[in-house]
CSV table of C-alpha atoms in Angstrom, one decimal:
chain,number,residue,atom,x,y,z
A,1,GLN,CA,16.2,34.2,-8.2
A,2,LYS,CA,17.3,35.9,-11.4
A,3,GLU,CA,15.0,35.8,-14.4
A,4,VAL,CA,17.9,34.6,-16.5
A,5,GLU,CA,20.6,32.3,-15.3
A,6,GLN,CA,23.9,31.7,-17.1
A,7,ASP,CA,27.0,29.9,-15.9
A,8,PRO,CA,29.7,32.5,-15.7
A,9,GLY,CA,32.5,30.1,-16.3
A,10,PRO,CA,35.3,30.8,-17.1
A,11,LEU,CA,35.4,28.1,-19.8
A,12,SER,CA,38.7,27.1,-21.5
A,13,VAL,CA,38.8,24.9,-24.5
A,14,PRO,CA,41.4,23.9,-27.1
A,15,GLU,CA,41.2,25.3,-30.6
A,16,GLY,CA,38.8,23.2,-32.8
A,17,ALA,CA,36.6,22.1,-29.9
A,18,ILE,CA,32.8,22.4,-29.9
A,19,VAL,CA,31.6,24.9,-27.3
A,20,SER,CA,28.2,24.8,-25.7
A,21,LEU,CA,26.9,27.8,-23.8
A,22,ASN,CA,23.6,27.7,-22.0
A,23,CYS,CA,21.0,29.9,-20.3
A,24,THR,CA,17.9,29.1,-18.4
A,25,TYR,CA,15.0,31.5,-17.7
A,26,SER,CA,11.9,31.7,-15.7
A,27,ASN,CA,9.7,34.2,-17.5
A,28,SER,CA,7.4,32.4,-20.0
A,29,ALA,CA,6.6,35.7,-21.7
A,30,PHE,CA,10.1,35.9,-23.3
A,31,GLN,CA,9.8,35.4,-27.0
A,32,TYR,CA,13.0,37.0,-28.4
A,33,PHE,CA,16.3,35.3,-27.6
A,34,MET,CA,19.7,36.7,-28.4
A,35,TRP,CA,23.3,35.9,-28.0
A,36,TYR,CA,25.8,38.8,-27.7
A,37,ARG,CA,29.6,38.6,-27.9
A,38,GLN,CA,31.7,41.0,-25.9
A,39,TYR,CA,35.4,41.4,-26.3
A,40,SER,CA,37.5,42.8,-23.5
A,41,ARG,CA,36.9,46.5,-23.0
A,42,LYS,CA,34.2,46.7,-25.7
A,43,GLY,CA,30.5,46.9,-25.9
A,44,PRO,CA,28.3,43.8,-26.6
A,45,GLU,CA,27.6,43.0,-30.3
A,46,LEU,CA,24.7,40.9,-31.5
A,47,LEU,CA,25.8,37.4,-32.6
A,48,MET,CA,22.6,35.5,-33.0
A,49,TYR,CA,18.9,36.2,-32.7
A,50,THR,CA,16.0,33.7,-32.5
A,51,TYR,CA,12.3,34.3,-32.3
A,52,SER,CA,10.3,31.7,-30.2
A,53,SER,CA,11.4,28.1,-30.3
A,54,GLY,CA,13.7,26.4,-32.8
A,55,ASN,CA,17.2,26.4,-34.2
A,56,LYS,CA,19.1,29.0,-36.2
A,57,GLU,CA,22.5,28.4,-37.8
A,58,ASP,CA,25.0,31.0,-39.0
A,59,GLY,CA,28.3,29.6,-40.1
A,60,ARG,CA,30.0,28.0,-37.1
A,61,PHE,CA,27.3,29.2,-34.7
A,62,THR,CA,24.0,27.5,-33.9
A,63,ALA,CA,21.4,28.9,-31.5
A,64,GLN,CA,18.7,26.7,-30.0
A,65,VAL,CA,15.7,27.7,-28.1
A,66,ASP,CA,13.5,25.2,-26.1
A,67,LYS,CA,10.6,27.2,-24.7
A,68,SER,CA,9.0,24.2,-23.1
A,69,SER,CA,12.2,23.7,-20.9
A,70,LYS,CA,12.9,27.5,-20.7
A,71,TYR,CA,16.4,26.7,-22.0
A,72,ILE,CA,18.6,28.3,-24.7
A,73,SER,CA,21.9,27.2,-26.1
A,74,LEU,CA,24.7,28.5,-28.3
A,75,PHE,CA,27.0,26.1,-30.0
A,76,ILE,CA,30.3,27.1,-31.6
A,77,ARG,CA,31.8,24.5,-33.9
A,78,ASP,CA,35.5,24.5,-34.8
A,79,SER,CA,36.3,27.1,-32.1
A,80,GLN,CA,39.0,29.6,-32.9
A,81,PRO,CA,41.2,31.8,-30.6
A,82,SER,CA,39.4,34.8,-32.1
A,83,ASP,CA,36.2,33.4,-30.4
A,84,SER,CA,37.7,34.1,-27.0
A,85,ALA,CA,35.3,36.6,-25.5
A,86,THR,CA,32.4,36.8,-23.0
A,87,TYR,CA,29.1,35.5,-24.4
A,88,LEU,CA,25.9,37.0,-23.0
A,89,CYS,CA,22.4,35.6,-23.5
A,90,ALA,CA,19.6,38.1,-23.6
A,91,MET,CA,15.9,37.9,-23.8
A,92,SER,CA,12.9,40.1,-24.4
A,93,ALA,CA,9.1,39.8,-24.4
A,94,SER,CA,7.3,41.5,-27.3
A,95,ASN,CA,5.6,44.0,-25.0
A,96,GLN,CA,8.7,45.3,-23.3
A,97,GLY,CA,9.7,48.1,-25.5
A,98,GLY,CA,12.9,46.5,-26.6
A,99,LYS,CA,14.2,46.1,-23.1
A,100,LEU,CA,16.6,43.2,-22.7
A,101,ILE,CA,17.1,40.9,-19.7
A,102,PHE,CA,20.7,39.6,-19.7
A,103,GLY,CA,22.4,36.6,-18.3
A,104,GLN,CA,25.6,37.1,-16.3
A,105,GLY,CA,27.8,36.2,-19.2
A,106,THR,CA,30.2,33.3,-19.8
A,107,GLU,CA,33.8,34.0,-20.3
A,108,LEU,CA,35.3,31.8,-23.0
A,109,SER,CA,38.9,31.2,-23.8
A,110,VAL,CA,40.0,29.2,-26.8
A,111,LYS,CA,43.6,28.1,-26.6
A,112,PRO,CA,45.7,27.6,-29.7
E,1,ASP,CA,29.6,56.2,-39.8
E,2,ALA,CA,30.2,57.3,-36.1
E,3,GLY,CA,27.4,55.1,-34.7
E,4,ILE,CA,27.0,55.5,-31.0
E,5,THR,CA,29.7,57.2,-28.8
E,6,GLN,CA,30.1,57.5,-25.1
E,7,SER,CA,32.1,60.0,-23.1
E,8,PRO,CA,34.1,59.9,-21.0
E,9,ARG,CA,35.4,56.4,-21.5
E,10,TYR,CA,37.2,56.4,-18.1
E,11,LYS,CA,36.3,58.5,-15.0
E,12,ILE,CA,37.4,58.5,-11.4
E,13,THR,CA,35.3,60.6,-9.1
E,14,GLU,CA,34.8,61.0,-5.4
E,15,THR,CA,31.8,60.0,-3.3
E,16,GLY,CA,29.1,62.6,-3.3
E,17,ARG,CA,30.1,64.3,-6.5
E,18,GLN,CA,27.8,64.7,-9.5
E,19,VAL,CA,28.9,62.9,-12.6
E,20,THR,CA,27.3,62.9,-16.1
E,21,LEU,CA,28.0,60.3,-18.7
E,22,MET,CA,27.2,61.3,-22.2
E,23,CYS,CA,25.8,59.2,-25.1
E,24,HIS,CA,25.4,60.3,-28.7
E,25,GLN,CA,24.0,58.4,-31.6
E,26,THR,CA,24.1,59.4,-35.3
E,27,TRP,CA,21.3,57.0,-36.6
E,28,SER,CA,18.3,59.0,-35.3
E,29,HIS,CA,17.2,55.8,-33.5
E,30,SER,CA,14.0,56.4,-31.4
E,31,TYR,CA,15.0,54.2,-28.5
E,32,MET,CA,18.0,54.6,-26.3
E,33,PHE,CA,19.0,52.7,-23.2
E,34,TRP,CA,21.5,52.9,-20.3
E,35,TYR,CA,22.8,49.6,-18.9
E,36,ARG,CA,25.3,49.0,-16.2
E,37,GLN,CA,27.5,45.9,-16.1
E,38,ASP,CA,28.8,44.3,-12.9
E,39,LEU,CA,30.5,41.0,-12.2
E,40,GLY,CA,27.9,38.4,-11.4
E,41,HIS,CA,25.0,40.5,-12.7
E,42,GLY,CA,25.5,40.8,-16.4
E,43,LEU,CA,24.0,43.9,-17.8
E,44,ARG,CA,21.1,45.6,-16.0
E,45,LEU,CA,18.8,48.3,-17.4
E,46,ILE,CA,19.0,51.6,-15.6
E,47,TYR,CA,16.7,53.8,-17.8
E,48,TYR,CA,15.4,53.9,-21.3
E,49,SER,CA,13.8,56.4,-23.6
E,50,ALA,CA,11.3,55.7,-26.4
E,51,ALA,CA,11.7,59.2,-28.0
E,52,ALA,CA,12.8,62.7,-27.1
E,53,ASP,CA,11.2,63.9,-23.8
E,54,ILE,CA,10.0,60.3,-23.0
E,55,THR,CA,12.0,58.3,-20.4
E,56,ASP,CA,11.2,55.5,-18.1
E,57,LYS,CA,12.8,53.5,-15.4
E,58,GLY,CA,14.5,50.2,-15.8
E,59,GLU,CA,15.5,47.6,-13.3
E,60,VAL,CA,18.0,49.6,-11.3
E,61,PRO,CA,17.1,53.4,-11.6
E,62,ASP,CA,17.9,54.6,-8.0
E,63,GLY,CA,20.5,57.2,-7.8
E,64,TYR,CA,20.4,58.0,-11.5
E,65,VAL,CA,18.7,60.8,-13.6
E,66,VAL,CA,18.3,60.9,-17.3
E,67,SER,CA,17.1,63.4,-19.8
E,68,ARG,CA,16.5,63.4,-23.6
E,69,SER,CA,15.9,66.8,-25.0
E,70,LYS,CA,17.3,65.7,-28.4
E,71,THR,CA,16.8,62.4,-30.2
E,72,GLU,CA,20.5,61.9,-30.6
E,73,ASN,CA,21.6,62.5,-27.0
E,74,PHE,CA,20.8,60.6,-23.8
E,75,PRO,CA,23.0,61.7,-20.9
E,76,LEU,CA,23.0,59.8,-17.6
E,77,THR,CA,23.7,61.7,-14.4
E,78,LEU,CA,24.7,60.4,-11.0
E,79,GLU,CA,23.5,63.2,-8.7
E,80,SER,CA,25.6,62.1,-5.7
E,81,ALA,CA,27.9,59.3,-6.6
E,82,THR,CA,28.3,56.3,-4.3
E,83,ARG,CA,30.9,53.5,-4.3
E,84,SER,CA,28.1,51.0,-5.3
E,85,GLN,CA,27.9,52.9,-8.6
E,86,THR,CA,31.4,51.9,-9.5
E,87,SER,CA,30.6,50.0,-12.7
E,88,VAL,CA,30.9,49.9,-16.5
E,89,TYR,CA,28.1,51.8,-18.1
E,90,PHE,CA,26.8,51.0,-21.6
E,91,CYS,CA,24.6,53.2,-23.7
E,92,ALA,CA,22.6,51.5,-26.5
E,93,SER,CA,20.1,52.5,-29.2
E,94,SER,CA,17.5,50.8,-31.3
E,95,GLU,CA,15.4,51.9,-34.2
E,96,SER,CA,12.2,50.4,-32.8
E,97,GLY,CA,11.0,49.4,-29.4
E,98,ARG,CA,9.2,46.3,-30.7
E,99,PHE,CA,12.0,43.7,-30.8
E,100,SER,CA,11.0,42.0,-34.0
E,101,GLY,CA,14.6,41.3,-35.0
E,102,ASN,CA,15.9,44.9,-35.1
E,103,THR,CA,19.3,45.2,-33.5
E,104,ILE,CA,20.2,47.0,-30.4
E,105,TYR,CA,23.6,48.7,-30.8
E,106,PHE,CA,25.8,49.3,-27.9
E,107,GLY,CA,28.5,51.9,-27.3
E,108,GLU,CA,32.0,51.1,-26.2
E,109,GLY,CA,31.3,51.7,-22.5
E,110,SER,CA,32.2,54.2,-19.8
E,111,TRP,CA,34.3,52.9,-16.9
E,112,LEU,CA,33.4,54.7,-13.7
E,113,THR,CA,35.2,54.4,-10.4
E,114,VAL,CA,33.8,56.1,-7.3
E,115,VAL,CA,36.4,56.4,-4.5
């Protein structure tokens, strides 16, 4: 079983929809939780970062971490065609020298 | 601001050949990483380096060799390429190894096909 599980999709939604992306994990040592966005033929870029449990909001994006359930989520409000990309969750424990464990990535398509 | 650059971006090679993927960063970041990305697996860490002359294995190191004689360069060598090493390879760098919010920056990727 993978340490981090993410539904690969693909996920297709109409413009303006609320998108929910999720990851589950098994390692209770993870404390740093990230969401990366990756456009086609590009490298991943950091979208959201959360330490430990709780919510974090940045514009149309909200990241949630529930450590008791080992479950993290990314919500995208008022989704736009420019949000079409692959979204990767990633996690790290504080003692892992910055090494990240990634989910498989969810491919999102927002249709105009 | 050049950031982090990878070369070549695209490479086709034959089974058994040696291939080196180059990575160069202009930020003087201490940490550098090599990941591979495959369908169904996301990104997996191959090797990482905490500083010049310090390297360590990641999750999938077999068949790969790295070196870091200079802070800014972190080449990845496939000593005898196999078809299972067909993948997209991403180099990344980070200012600190303690992930207290500092960002890990990724290069644009190197698409490698082994035939």
